[in-house]
Amino acid sequence: MNDCLAFLEQWTTDPNGVKPTFLHFKELLEKCSGTCLSFKSRPGISYSLRCACPESDRDLFVMVDVVDDDPEDRWLSVCFFDDQVSDPDDLGDWAPEGLAGKDARCFNIEGVDQDMIAYTEARIQEAFTAAKA
């Protein structure tokens, strides 16, 4: 996770205000008992925080991406396996084979939107519960 800390230190431009949301989700995932966090840097594409649950046969249950196609205009895409989350308000984007070759549901956060942050946080909790089952 040293790569994650290094990334956070150099992330100084945040006109959309999504860095605090990324940190919020990171802290939330760190509190999920028994999970393993990893970080993958792909500058110019994304910086991905991935969280796995050892009880699951899948490599992860959520991926929090900082989309880096324009470093001056970063945003978040939080993706789950489609069969592990609900989307009662239909706010997510369905991504066929979008996560480890399986259908995914992704929630984009492009600015400070407390309702979307809370909605996505509920999906994180839901996916964590499903991954432990």
Backbone as CSV, one residue per row, in Angstrom:
resi,resn,N_x,N_y,N_z,CA_x,CA_y,CA_z,C_x,C_y,C_z
1,MET,0.819,-1.207,0.000,0.000,0.000,0.000,0.857,1.263,0.000
2,ASN,2.186,1.089,-0.027,3.053,2.258,-0.129,2.798,3.019,-1.419
3,ASP,2.450,2.282,-2.496,2.120,2.935,-3.761,0.917,3.855,-3.596
4,CYS,-0.049,3.428,-2.811,-1.239,4.233,-2.573,-0.876,5.515,-1.829
5,LEU,-0.060,5.385,-0.807,0.354,6.567,-0.043,1.135,7.535,-0.911
6,ALA,2.014,7.012,-1.755,2.783,7.864,-2.665,1.853,8.585,-3.640
7,PHE,0.878,7.860,-4.166,-0.091,8.479,-5.073,-0.845,9.601,-4.367
8,LEU,-1.322,9.345,-3.164,-2.083,10.351,-2.429,-1.251,11.593,-2.138
9,GLU,0.026,11.409,-1.852,0.903,12.553,-1.586,1.082,13.423,-2.814
10,GLN,1.177,12.810,-3.997,1.397,13.603,-5.205,0.098,14.133,-5.818
11,TRP,-1.055,13.661,-5.330,-2.347,14.113,-5.851,-2.699,15.440,-5.181
12,THR,-2.272,16.531,-5.794,-2.475,17.855,-5.209,-3.531,18.675,-5.946
13,THR,-3.800,18.351,-7.193,-4.817,19.056,-7.967,-6.096,18.231,-7.951
14,ASP,-7.173,18.826,-7.412,-8.431,18.086,-7.263,-9.622,19.034,-7.438
15,PRO,-9.796,19.596,-8.652,-10.883,20.559,-8.837,-12.279,19.968,-8.627
16,ASN,-12.431,18.662,-8.799,-13.733,18.021,-8.599,-13.992,17.652,-7.142
17,GLY,-12.963,17.745,-6.302,-13.125,17.455,-4.880,-13.389,15.999,-4.561
18,VAL,-12.842,15.073,-5.367,-13.108,13.648,-5.138,-12.052,12.952,-4.277
19,LYS,-10.932,13.609,-4.025,-9.905,12.979,-3.191,-10.433,12.650,-1.789
20,PRO,-11.150,13.568,-1.119,-11.697,13.203,0.196,-12.651,12.005,0.134
21,THR,-13.386,11.860,-0.957,-14.283,10.712,-1.106,-13.478,9.432,-1.268
22,PHE,-12.405,9.487,-2.051,-11.527,8.326,-2.189,-10.982,7.923,-0.819
23,LEU,-10.511,8.892,-0.046,-9.988,8.609,1.295,-11.080,8.034,2.198
24,HIS,-12.289,8.554,2.086,-13.421,8.045,2.876,-13.672,6.572,2.555
25,PHE,-13.718,6.232,1.265,-13.941,4.836,0.879,-12.773,3.955,1.322
26,LYS,-11.558,4.464,1.224,-10.378,3.706,1.668,-10.498,3.387,3.159
27,GLU,-10.852,4.385,3.963,-11.002,4.176,5.405,-12.141,3.205,5.703
28,LEU,-13.230,3.309,4.964,-14.349,2.384,5.138,-13.905,0.951,4.863
29,LEU,-13.163,0.743,3.790,-12.699,-0.601,3.438,-11.680,-1.132,4.442
30,GLU,-10.858,-0.245,4.991,-9.894,-0.668,6.011,-10.599,-1.173,7.267
31,LYS,-11.817,-0.708,7.503,-12.584,-1.123,8.684,-13.374,-2.407,8.463
32,CYS,-13.461,-2.868,7.225,-14.166,-4.125,6.940,-13.304,-5.269,7.455
33,SER,-13.774,-5.950,8.451,-13.005,-6.973,9.150,-12.545,-8.097,8.225
34,GLY,-11.248,-8.379,8.282,-10.686,-9.518,7.572,-10.430,-9.316,6.095
35,THR,-10.561,-8.103,5.603,-10.345,-7.871,4.177,-8.885,-7.566,3.880
36,CYS,-8.534,-7.684,2.614,-7.183,-7.380,2.141,-7.278,-6.297,1.079
37,LEU,-6.555,-5.204,1.293,-6.518,-4.116,0.322,-5.257,-4.205,-0.513
38,SER,-5.398,-3.872,-1.782,-4.238,-3.752,-2.663,-4.447,-2.524,-3.534
39,PHE,-3.371,-2.082,-4.159,-3.416,-0.858,-4.958,-2.649,-1.080,-6.242
40,LYS,-3.240,-0.660,-7.348,-2.589,-0.813,-8.643,-2.541,0.538,-9.339
41,SER,-1.324,0.969,-9.681,-1.121,2.236,-10.380,-1.003,1.998,-11.873
42,ARG,-1.816,2.717,-12.630,-1.709,2.727,-14.083,-1.827,4.180,-14.525
43,PRO,-0.735,4.969,-14.343,-0.793,6.399,-14.660,-1.329,6.645,-16.070
44,GLY,-2.195,7.645,-16.168,-2.827,7.968,-17.432,-4.079,7.162,-17.691
45,ILE,-4.318,6.138,-16.877,-5.517,5.299,-17.015,-6.311,5.345,-15.711
46,SER,-5.741,4.741,-14.647,-6.429,4.736,-13.356,-5.478,4.344,-12.236
47,TYR,-5.908,4.681,-11.041,-5.276,4.226,-9.807,-6.366,3.458,-9.068
48,SER,-6.136,2.171,-8.834,-7.197,1.286,-8.355,-6.930,0.756,-6.958
49,LEU,-7.862,1.026,-6.071,-7.871,0.429,-4.745,-8.804,-0.769,-4.821
50,ARG,-8.269,-1.947,-4.522,-9.037,-3.184,-4.647,-9.146,-3.838,-3.281
51,CYS,-10.322,-4.329,-2.982,-10.540,-4.947,-1.681,-11.069,-6.362,-1.874
52,ALA,-10.404,-7.308,-1.217,-10.767,-8.722,-1.304,-11.205,-9.230,0.061
53,CYS,-12.029,-10.252,0.023,-12.491,-10.932,1.227,-12.011,-12.376,1.139
54,PRO,-11.163,-12.828,2.067,-10.610,-14.183,1.979,-11.662,-15.289,1.898
55,GLU,-12.857,-15.057,2.439,-13.904,-16.078,2.389,-14.470,-16.278,0.985
56,SER,-14.203,-15.336,0.104,-14.763,-15.380,-1.245,-13.815,-16.080,-2.212
57,ASP,-14.377,-16.691,-3.241,-13.543,-17.310,-4.268,-13.132,-16.296,-5.339
58,ARG,-13.574,-15.048,-5.197,-13.221,-13.994,-6.146,-12.034,-13.194,-5.619
59,ASP,-11.292,-12.618,-6.545,-10.094,-11.861,-6.184,-10.403,-10.546,-5.478
60,LEU,-11.618,-10.054,-5.613,-11.997,-8.789,-4.987,-13.510,-8.711,-4.913
61,PHE,-14.011,-7.753,-4.124,-15.454,-7.515,-4.113,-15.789,-6.076,-4.471
62,VAL,-14.789,-5.217,-4.470,-14.981,-3.835,-4.903,-13.658,-3.299,-5.429
63,MET,-13.777,-2.426,-6.422,-12.615,-1.729,-6.957,-12.973,-0.245,-7.013
64,VAL,-12.193,0.563,-6.308,-12.394,2.007,-6.300,-11.318,2.601,-7.200
65,ASP,-11.731,3.047,-8.374,-10.796,3.607,-9.350,-10.800,5.122,-9.302
66,VAL,-9.593,5.693,-9.286,-9.429,7.105,-9.593,-9.124,7.132,-11.083
67,VAL,-10.065,7.605,-11.870,-9.891,7.625,-13.321,-8.951,8.775,-13.667
68,ASP,-7.867,8.423,-14.373,-6.747,9.344,-14.579,-6.531,9.683,-16.053
69,ASP,-7.573,9.584,-16.877,-7.381,9.922,-18.284,-7.040,11.396,-18.467
70,ASP,-7.433,12.243,-17.507,-7.043,13.650,-17.455,-6.697,13.961,-16.002
71,PRO,-5.402,13.968,-15.646,-5.005,14.173,-14.245,-5.516,15.480,-13.633
72,GLU,-5.896,16.435,-14.469,-6.442,17.691,-13.958,-7.950,17.586,-13.703
73,ASP,-8.549,16.458,-14.071,-9.997,16.296,-13.980,-10.337,14.864,-13.567
74,ARG,-9.755,14.416,-12.462,-9.970,13.042,-12.003,-11.364,12.869,-11.415
75,TRP,-11.869,11.630,-11.509,-13.158,11.268,-10.937,-13.075,9.822,-10.486
76,LEU,-14.080,9.370,-9.742,-14.068,8.018,-9.193,-15.078,7.131,-9.906
77,SER,-14.692,5.891,-10.086,-15.595,4.849,-10.565,-15.464,3.689,-9.584
78,VAL,-16.551,3.379,-8.901,-16.554,2.325,-7.885,-17.333,1.143,-8.457
79,CYS,-16.620,0.029,-8.667,-17.208,-1.106,-9.388,-17.323,-2.348,-8.510
80,PHE,-18.406,-3.076,-8.749,-18.741,-4.289,-8.007,-19.155,-5.369,-8.993
81,PHE,-19.091,-6.615,-8.561,-19.713,-7.677,-9.343,-21.222,-7.432,-9.298
82,ASP,-21.852,-7.500,-10.458,-23.270,-7.167,-10.563,-24.150,-8.061,-9.691
83,ASP,-23.718,-9.298,-9.463,-24.540,-10.209,-8.660,-24.330,-10.042,-7.156
84,GLN,-23.509,-9.059,-6.750,-23.274,-8.843,-5.320,-23.875,-7.548,-4.796
85,VAL,-24.456,-6.743,-5.685,-25.053,-5.482,-5.237,-26.404,-5.267,-5.908
86,SER,-27.219,-4.495,-5.235,-28.473,-4.040,-5.832,-28.261,-2.594,-6.286
87,ASP,-29.183,-2.102,-7.053,-29.127,-0.717,-7.514,-30.559,-0.195,-7.590
88,PRO,-31.209,-0.063,-6.411,-32.634,0.267,-6.396,-32.983,1.587,-7.076
89,ASP,-32.054,2.533,-7.085,-32.320,3.827,-7.720,-31.790,3.893,-9.146
90,ASP,-31.251,2.782,-9.644,-30.726,2.687,-11.010,-29.713,3.806,-11.310
91,LEU,-28.753,3.968,-10.399,-27.733,5.007,-10.557,-26.421,4.472,-11.123
92,GLY,-26.274,3.160,-11.153,-25.036,2.561,-11.631,-25.070,2.284,-13.117
93,ASP,-23.885,2.079,-13.659,-23.735,1.689,-15.060,-23.405,0.209,-15.103
94,TRP,-24.133,-0.537,-15.916,-23.865,-1.953,-16.091,-22.708,-2.089,-17.054
95,ALA,-21.719,-2.894,-16.694,-20.533,-3.116,-17.528,-20.411,-4.614,-17.789
96,PRO,-20.852,-5.077,-18.971,-20.748,-6.509,-19.264,-19.294,-6.965,-19.259
97,GLU,-19.031,-8.011,-18.481,-17.681,-8.566,-18.333,-16.666,-7.493,-17.917
98,GLY,-17.132,-6.525,-17.134,-16.309,-5.372,-16.792,-15.427,-5.510,-15.562
99,LEU,-15.552,-6.609,-14.835,-14.742,-6.791,-13.632,-14.300,-8.250,-13.588
100,ALA,-13.026,-8.457,-13.829,-12.456,-9.817,-13.839,-13.241,-10.754,-14.763
101,GLY,-13.706,-10.213,-15.889,-14.429,-11.023,-16.861,-15.873,-11.313,-16.507
102,LYS,-16.356,-10.726,-15.436,-17.746,-10.914,-14.989,-18.504,-9.596,-15.136
103,ASP,-19.825,-9.691,-15.228,-20.642,-8.488,-15.319,-20.470,-7.649,-14.060
104,ALA,-20.412,-6.337,-14.258,-20.155,-5.420,-13.153,-21.206,-4.319,-13.116
105,ARG,-21.247,-3.657,-11.981,-22.075,-2.472,-11.794,-21.146,-1.404,-11.239
106,CYS,-21.048,-0.266,-11.939,-20.117,0.799,-11.550,-20.883,2.081,-11.236
107,PHE,-20.426,2.746,-10.196,-21.031,3.993,-9.751,-19.977,5.085,-9.869
108,ASN,-20.293,6.112,-10.649,-19.337,7.180,-10.911,-19.601,8.362,-9.992
109,ILE,-18.517,8.883,-9.440,-18.591,10.065,-8.586,-17.663,11.098,-9.202
110,GLU,-18.269,12.151,-9.736,-17.511,13.141,-10.495,-17.354,14.452,-9.749
111,GLY,-17.859,14.516,-8.534,-17.755,15.719,-7.728,-18.250,15.423,-6.323
112,VAL,-18.467,16.479,-5.568,-18.958,16.324,-4.201,-20.475,16.147,-4.272
113,ASP,-20.925,14.925,-4.074,-22.342,14.568,-4.144,-22.619,13.623,-2.975
114,GLN,-23.029,14.203,-1.850,-23.200,13.420,-0.629,-24.211,12.287,-0.794
115,ASP,-25.253,12.509,-1.579,-26.239,11.446,-1.792,-25.615,10.269,-2.537
116,MET,-24.830,10.558,-3.575,-24.192,9.485,-4.349,-23.126,8.783,-3.515
117,ILE,-22.417,9.539,-2.690,-21.406,8.943,-1.813,-22.078,7.972,-0.840
118,ALA,-23.174,8.396,-0.223,-23.897,7.531,0.720,-24.470,6.309,0.004
119,TYR,-24.997,6.499,-1.186,-25.557,5.397,-1.967,-24.468,4.380,-2.298
120,THR,-23.310,4.874,-2.706,-22.191,3.989,-3.050,-21.651,3.296,-1.808
121,GLU,-21.599,4.013,-0.697,-21.165,3.404,0.564,-22.080,2.234,0.943
122,ALA,-23.371,2.393,0.734,-24.306,1.296,1.014,-24.030,0.102,0.104
123,ARG,-23.638,0.356,-1.137,-23.284,-0.737,-2.056,-22.007,-1.438,-1.585
124,ILE,-21.059,-0.687,-1.037,-19.837,-1.297,-0.500,-20.195,-2.260,0.626
125,GLN,-21.040,-1.819,1.533,-21.454,-2.679,2.648,-22.183,-3.919,2.135
126,GLU,-23.028,-3.723,1.136,-23.781,-4.834,0.557,-22.838,-5.850,-0.098
127,ALA,-21.865,-5.361,-0.860,-20.913,-6.259,-1.529,-20.044,-6.990,-0.512
128,PHE,-19.649,-6.307,0.551,-18.850,-6.937,1.599,-19.636,-8.082,2.242
129,THR,-20.898,-7.841,2.545,-21.749,-8.886,3.125,-21.880,-10.072,2.171
130,ALA,-22.073,-9.790,0.890,-22.200,-10.865,-0.106,-20.895,-11.640,-0.252
131,ALA,-19.769,-10.946,-0.187,-18.464,-11.607,-0.342,-18.172,-12.543,0.827
132,LYS,-18.659,-12.202,2.015,-18.431,-13.040,3.198,-19.324,-14.273,3.229
133,ALA,-20.415,-14.240,2.469,-21.403,-15.341,2.514,-20.881,-16.612,1.874
